[in-house]
Amino acid sequence: MLKPLLASLLTLSVAAPASAATLDANQAQARDIFSHLIAFKTEIGQGQVPVMAKYLADQFRAAGFPDSDIHIIPHGETVAMVVRYRGDGSGGKPIGLMAHMDVVTAKPEDWQRDPFTLVEENGYFYGRGTEDIKSGVTVLAANFIRLKKEHFVPTRDLVIIYTGDEETSQDTMEDLVKNHRDLVDVEYALNTDAGGGELSESGKPLVFGVQTAEKAYASFELTTHNAGGHSSLPRKDNAIYELADALKKVQAYQFPVMWNDTTIASFKALGATTQGKLGEAMRAFAKDPHDEAAAAVLADEPSEVGKTRTTCVATLLRGGHADNALPQSATATINCRIFPGVAIDTVQKALQDQVGSKVEVKLVGKAIASDASPLRPDVMAAVTKAVHAIRPGVAITPIQESGATDGLYFRAVGIPTYGVNGMFMKTSDAFAHGLNERVPVKGFYDDLAYWHVLLTTVAGKSGTK
Ligand SMILES: [Zn+2]
C-alpha cells in the first residue's frame, strides 16, 4: 500500500498536463502498457492476474527476453511473476525490483469513471491501480524493454518480482521466498509499492521518502467463555461484561516508545517542514527520543502514533446467541501494527498480561515480523541521483510506514528492502484503495524516467556499487 508522507492543507492548483502528442517512443509504449494493465480486473476472486501476467510475458518476450528468464508461478487463482534481466555479474548479486499485479476491489457503480479503463483527464490518469501499483508494474516493465532496446548490459542481474495478492493474503510473496528462493535470491530489493515524493498543494516538491521499515501486521482474538443460561436468571459472571472489561484494559494500554535510525531521520526531516506543536514534538523527539512529552504529543496524532510504538486497536466484535440467553462466549478482534524488530509473541504476551489469564488471546491468520533495513549508502546515493534527475534538489529522507507490503517477507529473511516509488503526488491526490484513484500524468512519466536513472545507476558500469 502507499501512504502520503505528510498531511498538508494548502490551496489547490492545476498542474500542466503532458499532451499525448508530445510523448516520445518510450513514453508512448509505457502509456500503452499502463492502459492494458488497468483494464485487467485483477481484484481478488476474478482470476485475472494470470491473464495479466500472460500479457506482460508477451511484452517481455517481444523485447527479447528469453522464455527461460520469464517465470509465472501459479498460486491458487493468482500467480507471481519473475523476470530476470541478465547482467555480466561484475557488480555482484542480483537486485530485486518489486510491484504487485493485484488491486483492491473497485465497485464501478460508485466511481465517476469506469475503474477498469485508463482515463486521462485534467492532468491525471484515473483508474483502479493507477497509484497502487500498476504504475509501478508498468514503469519496471517499460524500463526493462527500453534498456533491452538500448543494449544495456547490467553489471548484475535485475530481477522483477511481481506478486499476485499483496492486497489480500500476500501468499505469493511468501511462496516465492520459501519455495522459489533461487528465483528471487537478491542482495537487496527496490519496491515500487512504498516510499515516494510529496508535493505541496501548490505543486512544489517537499520531500522524497525512502521506506526502509514497515510495521508488521497481526490480528488477535480475545475470547471470554461462560456456562451461559437463561437470561431471567442472570449470574454474576458474564462473557460479554468480562470481554468489555478486557477491552477497556487494551484501550488503556500503551506499548513502549521505540525508535530506530529511520524514526530519528524521518522526524528530523518531517519536523523541518511541519508547523506548530506537532513539528516541535518531531524535532524534540529526533533530538532526544527519551523525551516523554514529545512522545506523548506524537501519540495523540493518528498519523504519527504508529511511528514510535506498536499499536493495537479493537476492530471487530461478536458475542452471545439469543436475546433471552446468557452469552456463552464473546469475542473481539484486536488488530496490531507491530514495530520493526518486535516479535509477534511479545505482542501477544503483552495483551495477555493486560487482560488476565481468564481471557483467551489467540493469533488469527498469519503474522510476520520484520526488521528495519539498514540505510545503505549506495542505495541512498542511487535514489538521490534518480530523484534529482526529475526533481532537482529535493530532500531525501528514510521513512517507516505504518502499513505493510510484500517487502516484509524479504526483510524477514534478511534481504534489505527499500520502498522507492518515483511518483510525486499531493496528499489531496492520494486515493489508493479508495474511489476515483488517480496519479498525475507528469508524475507517471517522471516515474518512468526516474527508474531508468535508478536502474542504470545501481547496475551500470559507472554506477554505484
Ligand atoms: Zn500496493
XYZ file of C-alpha atoms and ligand atoms in Angstrom:
466
model
C 0.000 0.000 0.000
C 1.014 3.582 -0.462
C 0.546 6.385 2.017
C 1.247 10.101 1.870
C 4.143 11.310 3.993
C 2.639 14.481 5.303
C -0.824 15.792 5.728
C -0.884 19.301 4.329
C -3.848 21.593 3.863
C -2.882 24.314 1.428
C -4.588 25.668 -1.654
C -5.370 23.679 -4.799
C -3.759 24.314 -8.133
C -3.852 22.661 -11.558
C -0.680 21.091 -12.969
C 0.090 21.470 -16.665
C -0.840 18.179 -18.378
C 1.592 16.482 -20.760
C -0.267 16.020 -24.011
C -0.282 12.613 -25.731
C 1.067 14.224 -28.917
C 4.382 15.128 -27.284
C 5.236 11.642 -25.999
C 8.488 10.030 -27.070
C 8.537 6.349 -28.114
C 9.362 5.054 -24.609
C 6.634 7.140 -23.011
C 4.112 6.042 -25.629
C 4.974 2.401 -25.040
C 4.688 2.822 -21.243
C 1.310 4.509 -21.650
C 0.111 1.645 -23.850
C 1.215 -0.960 -21.286
C -0.370 1.097 -18.479
C -3.728 1.249 -20.259
C -3.676 -2.513 -20.880
C -2.825 -3.241 -17.243
C -5.584 -1.024 -15.842
C -8.108 -2.947 -17.985
C -7.331 -6.289 -16.286
C -9.743 -6.681 -13.366
C -7.114 -8.087 -11.023
C -9.280 -7.977 -7.895
C -9.425 -10.977 -5.602
C -11.680 -13.734 -6.966
C -11.697 -12.564 -10.600
C -8.932 -14.878 -11.826
C -7.458 -12.087 -13.946
C -3.922 -11.907 -12.518
C -2.750 -14.885 -14.649
C -4.237 -13.235 -17.755
C -2.389 -10.013 -16.986
C 0.853 -11.936 -16.336
C 0.497 -13.594 -19.733
C 0.105 -10.175 -21.379
C 3.234 -8.953 -19.587
C 5.151 -12.099 -20.564
C 4.273 -11.381 -24.212
C 5.705 -7.858 -23.881
C 8.961 -9.122 -22.331
C 9.257 -11.853 -24.956
C 8.723 -9.378 -27.783
C 11.525 -7.218 -26.327
C 13.939 -10.150 -26.494
C 13.759 -11.689 -23.012
C 14.136 -15.467 -23.362
C 11.339 -17.721 -22.086
C 13.795 -19.239 -19.637
C 14.041 -15.866 -17.826
C 10.281 -15.289 -17.615
C 8.665 -17.296 -14.831
C 4.980 -17.444 -13.962
C 4.377 -19.264 -10.696
C 0.742 -20.291 -10.099
C -0.776 -19.981 -6.659
C -4.491 -20.774 -6.413
C -6.433 -18.322 -8.597
C -3.478 -15.976 -8.854
C 0.181 -16.071 -9.889
C 3.515 -14.481 -9.142
C 5.819 -13.484 -11.973
C 9.607 -13.220 -12.010
C 11.552 -11.746 -14.927
C 15.329 -11.785 -14.973
C 17.395 -9.243 -16.901
C 20.803 -10.918 -17.072
C 23.866 -8.904 -16.177
C 27.565 -9.677 -16.613
C 27.946 -10.385 -12.886
C 30.751 -7.864 -12.368
C 28.604 -5.844 -9.954
C 27.719 -8.653 -7.558
C 24.492 -10.354 -6.549
C 21.169 -9.582 -8.256
C 18.890 -6.719 -7.270
C 15.137 -7.319 -6.860
C 12.517 -4.910 -8.234
C 9.052 -5.266 -6.727
C 5.449 -4.454 -7.591
C 2.139 -6.297 -7.265
C -0.311 -7.088 -10.040
C -3.491 -7.298 -7.935
C -5.667 -4.344 -6.932
C -8.200 -3.622 -4.205
C -11.775 -4.353 -5.312
C -13.473 -1.382 -7.018
C -17.246 -1.040 -7.401
C -17.788 0.613 -10.814
C -21.218 1.998 -9.767
C -19.525 4.116 -7.086
C -16.882 5.574 -9.403
C -17.267 8.656 -11.587
C -15.419 6.850 -14.422
C -15.008 3.156 -15.232
C -12.281 1.992 -12.785
C -11.003 -0.513 -15.358
C -10.458 1.945 -18.189
C -7.419 4.209 -18.114
C -8.819 7.713 -18.450
C -6.512 10.721 -18.972
C -8.277 13.895 -17.884
C -7.229 17.263 -16.387
C -3.611 16.194 -15.995
C -4.442 12.913 -14.245
C -4.578 9.236 -15.118
C -7.668 7.741 -13.491
C -8.298 4.039 -12.836
C -8.062 1.331 -10.183
C -4.390 0.576 -9.674
C -3.074 3.803 -11.212
C -1.469 4.626 -7.863
C -1.382 1.180 -6.204
C 0.516 -0.121 -8.050
C 0.035 -0.793 -11.733
C 2.044 2.364 -12.411
C 4.918 0.549 -10.659
C 4.317 -2.637 -12.651
C 4.336 -0.512 -15.811
C 7.476 1.544 -15.202
C 9.504 -1.566 -14.332
C 8.324 -3.441 -17.446
C 8.709 -0.418 -19.735
C 12.254 0.205 -18.485
C 13.288 -3.435 -18.951
C 12.021 -3.154 -22.533
C 13.729 0.201 -23.101
C 17.053 -0.959 -21.617
C 16.998 -4.061 -23.832
C 16.440 -1.800 -26.845
C 19.402 0.321 -25.711
C 21.539 -2.855 -25.465
C 22.173 -2.112 -21.812
C 24.078 -4.888 -20.042
C 23.674 -4.566 -16.281
C 26.635 -5.315 -14.032
C 24.370 -7.630 -12.044
C 21.075 -9.375 -12.709
C 17.983 -7.226 -12.292
C 15.031 -9.320 -11.187
C 11.456 -8.076 -11.475
C 9.238 -9.671 -8.829
C 5.531 -9.175 -9.494
C 3.305 -10.654 -6.816
C -0.368 -11.526 -7.240
C -2.104 -10.951 -3.891
C -0.363 -8.156 -1.982
C -3.681 -6.537 -1.100
C -5.078 -9.703 0.477
C -3.175 -12.749 1.726
C 0.355 -11.979 0.442
C 0.716 -15.717 -0.123
C 2.519 -15.374 -3.462
C 5.392 -13.425 -1.883
C 5.599 -15.861 0.999
C 5.673 -18.733 -1.519
C 8.426 -17.082 -3.590
C 10.639 -16.528 -0.572
C 10.016 -20.010 0.872
C 9.747 -22.238 -2.169
C 11.361 -20.381 -5.090
C 14.265 -18.737 -3.348
C 16.624 -19.450 -6.265
C 14.494 -17.188 -8.499
C 14.373 -14.283 -6.055
C 17.684 -14.603 -4.232
C 18.747 -10.964 -4.354
C 21.172 -8.823 -2.375
C 18.501 -6.221 -1.773
C 15.193 -5.166 -3.268
C 13.764 -1.892 -4.528
C 9.991 -1.770 -4.038
C 7.683 0.431 -6.146
C 4.886 -0.139 -3.631
C 6.163 2.200 -0.908
C 8.007 5.469 -0.410
C 7.753 8.300 -2.931
C 7.636 12.040 -3.292
C 5.345 14.549 -1.638
C 4.116 17.675 -3.428
C 2.670 20.676 -1.660
C -0.878 21.583 -2.662
C 0.621 24.234 -4.949
C 2.678 21.520 -6.667
C 6.059 22.222 -5.088
C 8.178 19.136 -4.277
C 8.584 18.928 -0.476
C 10.383 15.699 0.346
C 11.107 12.230 -1.007
C 10.707 9.312 1.391
C 12.689 6.086 1.105
C 10.739 3.459 3.005
C 13.284 1.410 4.947
C 10.978 -0.089 7.542
C 7.389 -1.102 7.828
C 5.265 -2.390 10.620
C 4.206 -5.987 10.834
C 0.512 -6.795 10.895
C -1.165 -9.236 13.269
C -4.723 -9.755 14.443
C -5.602 -11.373 17.747
C -8.953 -12.579 19.004
C -9.832 -12.033 22.641
C -12.483 -14.509 23.769
C -14.318 -14.930 27.053
C -16.262 -18.093 27.868
C -19.154 -18.738 30.223
C -21.575 -21.563 31.069
C -24.449 -19.281 29.996
C -28.052 -19.977 30.967
C -31.460 -18.298 30.906
C -31.440 -14.502 30.867
C -34.179 -14.416 33.518
C -31.647 -15.962 35.927
C -28.584 -13.726 35.486
C -25.318 -14.851 37.055
C -22.606 -12.533 38.350
C -20.103 -13.695 35.753
C -20.951 -12.854 32.137
C -18.918 -13.365 28.957
C -19.901 -10.020 27.445
C -19.174 -7.969 30.573
C -15.832 -9.731 31.003
C -14.885 -9.074 27.408
C -15.869 -5.420 27.851
C -13.582 -5.206 30.906
C -10.748 -6.765 28.909
C -11.275 -4.333 26.037
C -11.088 -1.341 28.379
C -7.692 -2.620 29.540
C -6.460 -2.946 25.958
C -7.737 0.577 25.247
C -5.811 1.998 28.193
C -2.574 0.167 27.422
C 0.219 1.867 25.506
C 3.113 -0.133 24.127
C 6.543 1.269 24.995
C 8.063 4.038 22.865
C 10.558 2.698 20.316
C 12.780 4.113 17.603
C 15.444 3.214 15.073
C 17.686 5.167 12.640
C 14.721 5.681 10.333
C 12.469 7.050 13.095
C 15.031 9.659 14.060
C 15.949 10.646 10.489
C 12.310 10.875 9.381
C 11.229 13.046 12.335
C 14.213 15.287 11.730
C 13.138 15.789 8.099
C 9.376 15.998 8.728
C 9.935 18.257 11.728
C 11.664 20.770 9.484
C 8.516 21.230 7.359
C 5.785 20.645 9.975
C 4.308 23.622 11.810
C 3.136 24.097 15.386
C 3.173 21.787 18.363
C 3.450 18.672 16.218
C 6.525 19.940 14.364
C 8.054 20.914 17.695
C 7.473 17.403 19.062
C 9.009 15.829 15.930
C 12.141 17.942 16.287
C 12.384 17.271 20.033
C 11.933 13.524 19.553
C 14.591 13.466 16.815
C 16.973 15.212 19.189
C 16.157 13.016 22.190
C 13.812 10.036 21.778
C 13.647 9.738 25.592
C 11.659 12.994 25.616
C 8.363 11.700 27.034
C 6.446 14.911 26.437
C 7.364 14.833 22.735
C 6.398 11.146 22.501
C 3.036 11.962 24.113
C 2.277 14.662 21.523
C 3.186 12.246 18.715
C 0.969 9.575 20.307
C -2.058 11.901 20.143
C -1.727 12.226 16.361
C -3.199 9.267 14.393
C -0.749 9.785 11.517
C 2.263 9.717 13.875
C 1.413 7.396 16.771
C 2.407 4.270 14.848
C 5.864 5.604 14.067
C 7.042 5.384 17.663
C 5.437 2.247 19.019
C 3.435 -0.898 18.408
C -0.284 -0.125 18.310
C -3.221 -2.473 18.897
C -6.845 -1.482 18.449
C -10.245 -3.195 18.634
C -11.772 -3.640 15.168
C -14.470 -6.364 15.328
C -16.898 -7.633 17.950
C -19.282 -10.557 18.320
C -20.896 -12.383 21.210
C -23.967 -14.126 22.575
C -26.503 -16.174 20.637
C -30.023 -15.060 21.650
C -31.844 -12.093 23.184
C -33.012 -14.219 26.090
C -29.889 -16.293 26.791
C -26.799 -15.543 28.834
C -23.813 -15.348 26.478
C -21.629 -18.448 26.331
C -18.851 -16.554 24.644
C -17.852 -13.135 23.379
C -15.005 -12.322 21.010
C -13.282 -9.140 19.902
C -10.655 -8.773 17.199
C -7.649 -6.640 18.059
C -5.555 -5.518 15.096
C -1.921 -4.769 15.868
C 0.717 -2.911 13.864
C 4.000 -4.074 15.274
C 7.168 -2.008 15.466
C 10.041 -3.373 13.331
C 12.114 -5.890 15.242
C 9.418 -6.791 17.803
C 8.382 -10.453 17.845
C 4.712 -11.375 17.375
C 4.879 -13.441 20.613
C 5.986 -10.391 22.577
C 2.856 -8.520 21.500
C 0.609 -11.493 22.266
C 2.151 -11.791 25.727
C 1.670 -8.076 26.410
C -2.018 -8.380 25.504
C -2.421 -11.484 27.653
C -0.758 -9.717 30.607
C -3.199 -6.843 30.248
C -6.407 -8.864 30.037
C -5.503 -11.614 32.501
C -5.434 -15.379 32.192
C -9.227 -15.864 32.065
C -9.419 -14.242 28.648
C -8.232 -16.349 25.736
C -5.845 -14.468 23.410
C -5.334 -16.145 20.031
C -3.423 -15.093 16.921
C -5.698 -15.234 13.855
C -4.267 -15.803 10.390
C -0.579 -15.405 9.826
C 1.679 -12.682 11.083
C 5.218 -11.928 10.106
C 7.654 -9.722 11.966
C 10.418 -7.844 10.173
C 13.405 -5.683 10.968
C 14.150 -2.234 9.611
C 16.547 -2.317 6.642
C 19.924 -0.644 7.139
C 20.426 2.750 5.474
C 22.751 1.543 2.697
C 24.816 4.482 1.393
C 24.934 3.000 -2.143
C 21.148 2.726 -2.346
C 20.587 6.162 -0.834
C 23.095 7.683 -3.304
C 21.499 5.998 -6.323
C 17.990 7.030 -5.244
C 19.160 10.591 -4.641
C 20.647 10.751 -8.142
C 17.433 9.401 -9.698
C 15.157 11.707 -7.673
C 17.264 14.732 -8.505
C 17.099 13.829 -12.207
C 13.341 14.534 -12.071
C 13.108 16.921 -9.087
C 16.460 18.677 -8.576
C 17.445 19.453 -5.006
C 14.515 17.865 -3.163
C 15.335 16.486 0.308
C 15.525 12.685 0.653
C 14.667 11.014 3.945
C 14.225 7.460 5.182
C 10.719 6.721 6.437
C 8.888 3.983 8.273
C 5.371 3.270 7.112
C 2.588 2.017 9.330
C 1.030 -0.101 6.595
C 2.533 -3.360 5.371
C 3.673 -4.512 1.911
C 5.235 -7.618 0.385
C 8.581 -6.082 1.406
C 8.001 -7.591 4.880
C 8.753 -11.070 3.582
C 12.148 -10.083 2.217
C 13.081 -8.145 5.342
C 12.011 -11.098 7.480
C 14.657 -13.291 5.796
C 17.366 -10.637 5.965
C 17.043 -9.163 2.445
C 17.063 -5.370 2.862
C 14.159 -3.763 1.034
C 13.667 -0.125 0.109
C 10.352 1.447 -0.883
C 11.417 3.910 -3.573
C 8.353 4.657 -5.704
C 9.320 7.524 -8.014
C 5.899 9.178 -8.098
C 5.493 12.686 -6.702
C 1.946 13.424 -5.540
C -0.090 15.807 -3.431
C -1.674 14.440 -0.268
C -5.045 15.515 -1.670
C -4.471 13.298 -4.737
C -3.935 10.097 -2.766
C -6.960 7.829 -3.302
C -5.225 4.438 -3.247
C -7.717 1.715 -2.195
C -10.488 4.346 -2.489
C -12.736 5.865 -5.125
C -11.502 7.615 -8.271
C -7.882 6.549 -7.733
C -5.545 8.672 -9.847
C -1.969 9.786 -10.447
C -0.690 12.986 -12.055
C 0.258 12.424 -15.705
C 3.546 14.265 -15.122
C 4.191 12.045 -12.088
C 3.780 8.914 -14.221
C 6.251 9.974 -16.941
C 8.705 11.314 -14.355
C 8.476 7.981 -12.520
C 9.328 6.233 -15.798
C 12.417 8.438 -16.279
C 13.396 8.057 -12.609
C 13.565 4.253 -12.836
C 15.750 4.493 -15.936
C 18.282 6.543 -13.979
C 17.928 4.329 -10.894
C 18.433 1.032 -12.745
C 21.362 2.292 -14.828
C 22.933 3.636 -11.618
C 22.588 0.567 -9.384
C 23.590 -1.774 -12.216
C 25.512 0.452 -14.643
C 29.223 0.379 -15.426
C 29.926 3.726 -13.847
C 27.181 3.354 -11.257
C 27.414 2.914 -7.517
C 28.451 -0.491 -6.315
Zn 0.249 -1.638 -3.055
